Coordinates of C-alpha atoms in Angstrom, one line a residue:
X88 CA 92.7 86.3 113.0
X89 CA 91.4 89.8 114.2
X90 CA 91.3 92.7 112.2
X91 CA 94.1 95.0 113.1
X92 CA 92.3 98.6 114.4
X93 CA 93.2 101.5 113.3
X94 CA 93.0 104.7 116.2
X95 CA 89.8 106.2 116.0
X96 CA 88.8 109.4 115.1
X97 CA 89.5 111.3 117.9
X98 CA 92.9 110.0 118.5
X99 CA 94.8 112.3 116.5
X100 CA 92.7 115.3 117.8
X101 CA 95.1 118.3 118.7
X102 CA 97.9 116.6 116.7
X103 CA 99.6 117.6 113.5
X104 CA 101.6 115.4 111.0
X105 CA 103.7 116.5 108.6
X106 CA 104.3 114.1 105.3
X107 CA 107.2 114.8 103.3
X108 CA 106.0 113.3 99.8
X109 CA 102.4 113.2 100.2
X110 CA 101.5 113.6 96.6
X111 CA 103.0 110.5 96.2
X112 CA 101.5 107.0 95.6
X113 CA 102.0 105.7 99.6
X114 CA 101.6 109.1 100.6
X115 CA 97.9 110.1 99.5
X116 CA 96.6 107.0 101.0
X117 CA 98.7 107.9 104.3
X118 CA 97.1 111.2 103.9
X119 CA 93.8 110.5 103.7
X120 CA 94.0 107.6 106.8
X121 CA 95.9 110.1 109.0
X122 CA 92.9 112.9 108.4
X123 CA 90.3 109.6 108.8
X124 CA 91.8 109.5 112.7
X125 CA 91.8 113.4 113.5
X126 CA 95.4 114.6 112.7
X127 CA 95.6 117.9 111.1
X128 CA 98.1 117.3 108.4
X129 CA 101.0 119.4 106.3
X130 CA 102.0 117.5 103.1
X131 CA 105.3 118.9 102.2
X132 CA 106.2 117.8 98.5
X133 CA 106.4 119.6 95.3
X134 CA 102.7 118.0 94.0
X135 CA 99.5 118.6 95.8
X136 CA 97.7 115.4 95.3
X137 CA 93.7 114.9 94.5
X138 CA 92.8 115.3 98.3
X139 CA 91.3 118.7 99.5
X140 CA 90.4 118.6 103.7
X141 CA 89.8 121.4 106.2
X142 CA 93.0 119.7 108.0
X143 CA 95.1 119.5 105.2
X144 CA 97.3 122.2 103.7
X145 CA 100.3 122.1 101.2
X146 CA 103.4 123.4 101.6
X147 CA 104.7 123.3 97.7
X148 CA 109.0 122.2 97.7
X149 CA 111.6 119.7 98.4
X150 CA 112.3 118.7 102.2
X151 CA 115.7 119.5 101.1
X152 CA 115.0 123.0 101.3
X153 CA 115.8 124.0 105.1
X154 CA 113.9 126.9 105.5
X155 CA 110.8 125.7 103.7
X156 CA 111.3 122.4 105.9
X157 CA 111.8 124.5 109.3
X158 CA 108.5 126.3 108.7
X159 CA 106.8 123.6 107.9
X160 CA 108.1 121.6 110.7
X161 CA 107.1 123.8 113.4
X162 CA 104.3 122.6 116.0
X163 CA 104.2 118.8 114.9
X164 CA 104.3 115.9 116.6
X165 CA 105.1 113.0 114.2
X166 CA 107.3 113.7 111.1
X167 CA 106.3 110.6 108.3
X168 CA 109.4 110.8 106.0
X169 CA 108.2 109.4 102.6
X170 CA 109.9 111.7 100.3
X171 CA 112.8 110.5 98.1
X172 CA 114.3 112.2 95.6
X173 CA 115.6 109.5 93.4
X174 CA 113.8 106.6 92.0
X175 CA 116.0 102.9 91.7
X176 CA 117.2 103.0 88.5
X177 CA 118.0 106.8 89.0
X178 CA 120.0 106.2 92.0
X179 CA 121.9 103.9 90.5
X180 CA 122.8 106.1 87.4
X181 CA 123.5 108.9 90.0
X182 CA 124.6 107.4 93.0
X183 CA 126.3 110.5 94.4
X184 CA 123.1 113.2 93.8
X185 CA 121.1 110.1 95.6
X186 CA 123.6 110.1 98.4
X187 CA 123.4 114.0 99.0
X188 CA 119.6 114.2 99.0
X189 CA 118.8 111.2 100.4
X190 CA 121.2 110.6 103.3
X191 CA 122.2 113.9 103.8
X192 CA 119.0 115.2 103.3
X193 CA 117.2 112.7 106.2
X194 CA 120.3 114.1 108.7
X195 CA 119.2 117.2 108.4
X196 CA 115.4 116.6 108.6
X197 CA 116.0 114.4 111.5
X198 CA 118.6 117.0 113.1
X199 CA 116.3 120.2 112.8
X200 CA 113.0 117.9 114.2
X201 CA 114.9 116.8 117.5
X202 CA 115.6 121.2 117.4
X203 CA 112.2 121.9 116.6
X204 CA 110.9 119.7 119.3
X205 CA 109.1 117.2 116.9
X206 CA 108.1 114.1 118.9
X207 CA 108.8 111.2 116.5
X208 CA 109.7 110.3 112.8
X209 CA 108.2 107.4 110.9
X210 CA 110.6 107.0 108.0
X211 CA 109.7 105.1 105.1
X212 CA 112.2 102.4 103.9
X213 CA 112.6 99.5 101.7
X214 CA 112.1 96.1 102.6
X215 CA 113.0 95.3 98.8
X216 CA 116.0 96.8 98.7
X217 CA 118.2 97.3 102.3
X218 CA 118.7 93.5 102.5
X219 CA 120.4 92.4 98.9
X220 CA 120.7 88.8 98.2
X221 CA 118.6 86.7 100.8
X222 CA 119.5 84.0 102.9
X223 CA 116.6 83.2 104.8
X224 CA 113.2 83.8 103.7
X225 CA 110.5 85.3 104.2
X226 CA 113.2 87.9 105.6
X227 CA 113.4 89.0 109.4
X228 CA 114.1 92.5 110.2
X229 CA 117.5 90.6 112.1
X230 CA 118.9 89.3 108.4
X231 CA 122.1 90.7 106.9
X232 CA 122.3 94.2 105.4
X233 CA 123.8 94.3 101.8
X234 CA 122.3 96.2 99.4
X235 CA 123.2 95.7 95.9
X236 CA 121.9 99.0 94.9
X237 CA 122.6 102.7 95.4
X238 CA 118.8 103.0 96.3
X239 CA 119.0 100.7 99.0
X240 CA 122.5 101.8 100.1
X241 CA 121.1 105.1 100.9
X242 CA 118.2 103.7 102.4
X243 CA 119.8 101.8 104.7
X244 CA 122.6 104.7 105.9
X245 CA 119.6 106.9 106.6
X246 CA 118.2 104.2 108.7
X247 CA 121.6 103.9 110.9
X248 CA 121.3 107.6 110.9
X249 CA 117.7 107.9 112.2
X250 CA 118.8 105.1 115.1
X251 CA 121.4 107.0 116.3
X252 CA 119.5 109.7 116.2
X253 CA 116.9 108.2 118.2
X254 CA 119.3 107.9 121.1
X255 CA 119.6 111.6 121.7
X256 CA 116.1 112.5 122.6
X257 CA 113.7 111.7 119.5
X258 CA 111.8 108.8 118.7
X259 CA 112.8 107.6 115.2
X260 CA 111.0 104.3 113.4
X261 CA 111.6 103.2 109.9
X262 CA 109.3 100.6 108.0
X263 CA 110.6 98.7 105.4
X264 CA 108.0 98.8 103.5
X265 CA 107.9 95.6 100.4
X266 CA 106.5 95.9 96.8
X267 CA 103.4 98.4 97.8
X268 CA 100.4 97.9 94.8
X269 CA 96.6 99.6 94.2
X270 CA 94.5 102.0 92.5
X271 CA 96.1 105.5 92.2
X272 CA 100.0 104.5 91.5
X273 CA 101.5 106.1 88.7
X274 CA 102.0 104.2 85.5
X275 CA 104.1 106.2 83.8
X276 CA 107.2 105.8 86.7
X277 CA 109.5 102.9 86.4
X278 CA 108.1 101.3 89.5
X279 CA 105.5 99.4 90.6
X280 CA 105.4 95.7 88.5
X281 CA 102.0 95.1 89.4
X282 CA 100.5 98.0 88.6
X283 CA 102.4 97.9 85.4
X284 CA 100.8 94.7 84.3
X285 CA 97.6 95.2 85.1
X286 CA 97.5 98.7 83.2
X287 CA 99.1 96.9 80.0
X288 CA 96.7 93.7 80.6
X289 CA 93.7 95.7 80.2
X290 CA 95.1 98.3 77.5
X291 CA 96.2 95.3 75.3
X292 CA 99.8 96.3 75.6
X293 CA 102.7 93.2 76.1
X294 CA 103.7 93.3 79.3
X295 CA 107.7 93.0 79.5
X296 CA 109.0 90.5 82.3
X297 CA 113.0 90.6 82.9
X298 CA 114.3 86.8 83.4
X299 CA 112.1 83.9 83.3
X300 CA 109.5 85.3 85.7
X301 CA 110.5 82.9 88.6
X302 CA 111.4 86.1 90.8
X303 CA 109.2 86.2 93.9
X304 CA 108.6 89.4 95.4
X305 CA 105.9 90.4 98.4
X306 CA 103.1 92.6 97.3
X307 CA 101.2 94.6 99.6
X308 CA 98.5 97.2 99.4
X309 CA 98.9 100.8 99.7
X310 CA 96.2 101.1 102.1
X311 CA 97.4 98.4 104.7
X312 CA 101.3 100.3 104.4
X313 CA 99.4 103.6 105.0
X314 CA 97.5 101.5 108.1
X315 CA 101.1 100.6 109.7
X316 CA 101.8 104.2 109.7
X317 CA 99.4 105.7 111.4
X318 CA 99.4 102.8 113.9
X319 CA 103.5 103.6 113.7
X320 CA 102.6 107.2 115.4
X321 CA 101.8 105.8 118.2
X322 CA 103.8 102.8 118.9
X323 CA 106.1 102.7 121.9
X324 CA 108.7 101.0 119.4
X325 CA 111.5 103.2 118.9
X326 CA 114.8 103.1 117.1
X327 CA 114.6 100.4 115.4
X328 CA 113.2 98.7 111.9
X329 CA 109.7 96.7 110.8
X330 CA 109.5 94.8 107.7
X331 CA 105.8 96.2 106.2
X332 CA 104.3 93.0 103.7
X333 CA 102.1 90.7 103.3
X334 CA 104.5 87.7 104.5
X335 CA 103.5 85.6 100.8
X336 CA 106.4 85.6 97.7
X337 CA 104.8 85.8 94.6
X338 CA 106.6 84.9 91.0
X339 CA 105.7 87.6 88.2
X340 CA 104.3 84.1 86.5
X341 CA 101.5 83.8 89.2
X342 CA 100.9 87.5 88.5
X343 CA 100.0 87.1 85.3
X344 CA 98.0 84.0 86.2
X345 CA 95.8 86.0 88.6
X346 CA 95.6 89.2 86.4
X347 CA 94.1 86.1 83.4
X348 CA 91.5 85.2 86.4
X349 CA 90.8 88.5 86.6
X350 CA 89.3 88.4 83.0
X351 CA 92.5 89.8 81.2
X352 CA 94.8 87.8 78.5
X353 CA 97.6 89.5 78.6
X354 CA 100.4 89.3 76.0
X355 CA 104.4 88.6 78.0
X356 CA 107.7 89.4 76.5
X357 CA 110.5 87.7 78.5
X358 CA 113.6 89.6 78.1
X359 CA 117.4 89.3 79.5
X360 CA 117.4 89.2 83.5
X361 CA 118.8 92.4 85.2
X362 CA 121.9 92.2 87.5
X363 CA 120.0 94.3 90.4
X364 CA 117.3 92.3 90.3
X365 CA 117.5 90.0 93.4
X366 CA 115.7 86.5 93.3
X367 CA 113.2 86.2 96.0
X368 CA 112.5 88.4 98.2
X369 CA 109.8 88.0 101.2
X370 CA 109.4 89.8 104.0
X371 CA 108.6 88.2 108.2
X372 CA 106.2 90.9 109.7
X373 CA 106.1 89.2 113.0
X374 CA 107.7 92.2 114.1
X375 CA 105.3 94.2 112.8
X376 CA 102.6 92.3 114.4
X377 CA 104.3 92.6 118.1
X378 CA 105.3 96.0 117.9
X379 CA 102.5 97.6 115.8
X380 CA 99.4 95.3 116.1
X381 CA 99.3 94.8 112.5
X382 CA 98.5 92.5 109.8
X383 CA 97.7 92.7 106.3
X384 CA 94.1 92.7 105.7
X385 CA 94.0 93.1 101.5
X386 CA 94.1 90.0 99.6
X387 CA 96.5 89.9 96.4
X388 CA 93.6 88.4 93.9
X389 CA 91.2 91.0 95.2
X390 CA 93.6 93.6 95.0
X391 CA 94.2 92.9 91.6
X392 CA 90.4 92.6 90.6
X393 CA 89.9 96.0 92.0
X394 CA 93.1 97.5 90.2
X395 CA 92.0 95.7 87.1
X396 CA 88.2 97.5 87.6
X397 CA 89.8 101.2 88.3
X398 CA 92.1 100.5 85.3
X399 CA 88.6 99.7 83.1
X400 CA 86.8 102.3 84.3
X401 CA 88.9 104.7 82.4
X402 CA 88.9 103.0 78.8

């Protein structure tokens, strides 16, 4: 299978992109790929990051602050909304804070762009969470919409809103992205299973599993999610959604077995299952293949070798 390309260099030349949550985990690696092609970039998020570029500069806030976001805004082509303001389990303990920054918040980011004269938004969604209990797997972007949390309850309403949107002048994509993993994802939030285990693998922590570890999810790199981004700039796909994954469920058991081949014996506590916790959930990217010319190129047992390494390197 061919390796997808990403735009050269030159092909953001004369083009600025502004991230809303670029200090984060997907949004440093988008950050750093978007300044690889030529973009000049504004990362608009209350923490800077690591990365320092001639093309880069921060603008320190929330992207629910209007007149910070308006500034900021002005002069770019491609808007790539990452920024959320709650994490799962706090959107669920505060459904209605979630709902007014989150929904609310992507209205009016969308609303003062199509103002502004911004081109396109690439909104970041959740291929984990908008589609609740499967029916089908892997999962096609065409499947049933019921969310059993507020987290993807307001993920999927800001989708509707960025579609509709999209039919009054700009263009508006959202990626659902899966279960992203690698080097550079903060521990210490209550996200990110993989990265989770591997951190406590090497640190000789136990490493806590909810249920009976038969739960498959699809894990994908950070750097392949930041790759469908920047190919999601300039896609002629336009109000609609893209499952981002690596196609493959995984059970938290065969985790642990490929974090042990990775030269790690961890130690596993199995606790009570979690009622928000769906069973399986796989995403289809054929979608994403048509539309964006992607595929995943990271394998999952290299991907966890390399986390494993970045996690030893600091012992």
């Amino acid at each position: 299978m061919p390796r997808t390309q990403l735009p050269t260099e030159n092909s953001g030349s004369n083009r600025t992109a502004l991230v809303t949550g670029g200090g984060g985990f997907i949004g440093q690696a988008l950050l750093t790929q978007l300044l690889g092609a030529g973009w000049s970039v504004r990362n608009l998020d209350f923490i800077a990051g690591k990365i320092s570029h001639e093309n880069l500069t921060h603008w320190q806030g929330s992207f629910t602050n209007n007149d910070l976001l308006h500034e900021a805004m002005f002069g770019v082509d491609c808007i790539f909304h990452l920024a959320s303001t709650h994490f799962p389990k706090e959107a669920n303990a505060h459904p209605f804070a979630d709902a007014e920054s989150s929904i609310l918040g992507t209205i009016a980011l969308a609303d003062m762009a199509k103002v502004s004269g911004v081109r396109r938004i690439v909104y970041a969604s959740s291929g984990g969470t908008v589609y609740g209990n499967l029916v089908e797997v892997p999962v096609p972007e065409t499947h049933p919409t019921r969310p059993i949390t507020a987290y993807g309850i307001s993920k999927l309403a800001s989708e509707h809103y960025l579609r509709f949107l999209d039919s009054g002048g700009i263009e508006t994509l959202s990626l659902r992205v899966a279960n992203p993993y690698g080097p550079g994802q903060n521990i210490s939030k209550a996200q990110g299973a993989l990265t989770t285990f591997c951190h406590h693998a090497v640190q000789n922590l136990p490493i806590s599993i909810w249920g009976d570890g038969t739960v498959e999810r699809d894990f994908i790199h950070v750097d392949d999610v930041a790759r469908a981004f920047v190919l999601a700039a300039d896609s002629t796909a336009r109000g609609t959604e893209v499952n981002i994954g690596s196609g493959q469920g995984v059970s938290l058991n065969h985790l642990l077995e490929l974090i042990r081949l990775a030269g790690c014996s961890p130690d596993v506590e199995y606790q009570d299952a979690r009622a928000f916790d769906v069973p399986r959930s796989v995403l289809s990217i054929q979608r994403a293949r048509e539309l964006l010319g992607w595929i995943p190129e990271k394998d999952l047992k290299s991907g966890i070798e390399e986390m494993i390494q970045a996690f030893q390197a600091r012992i």
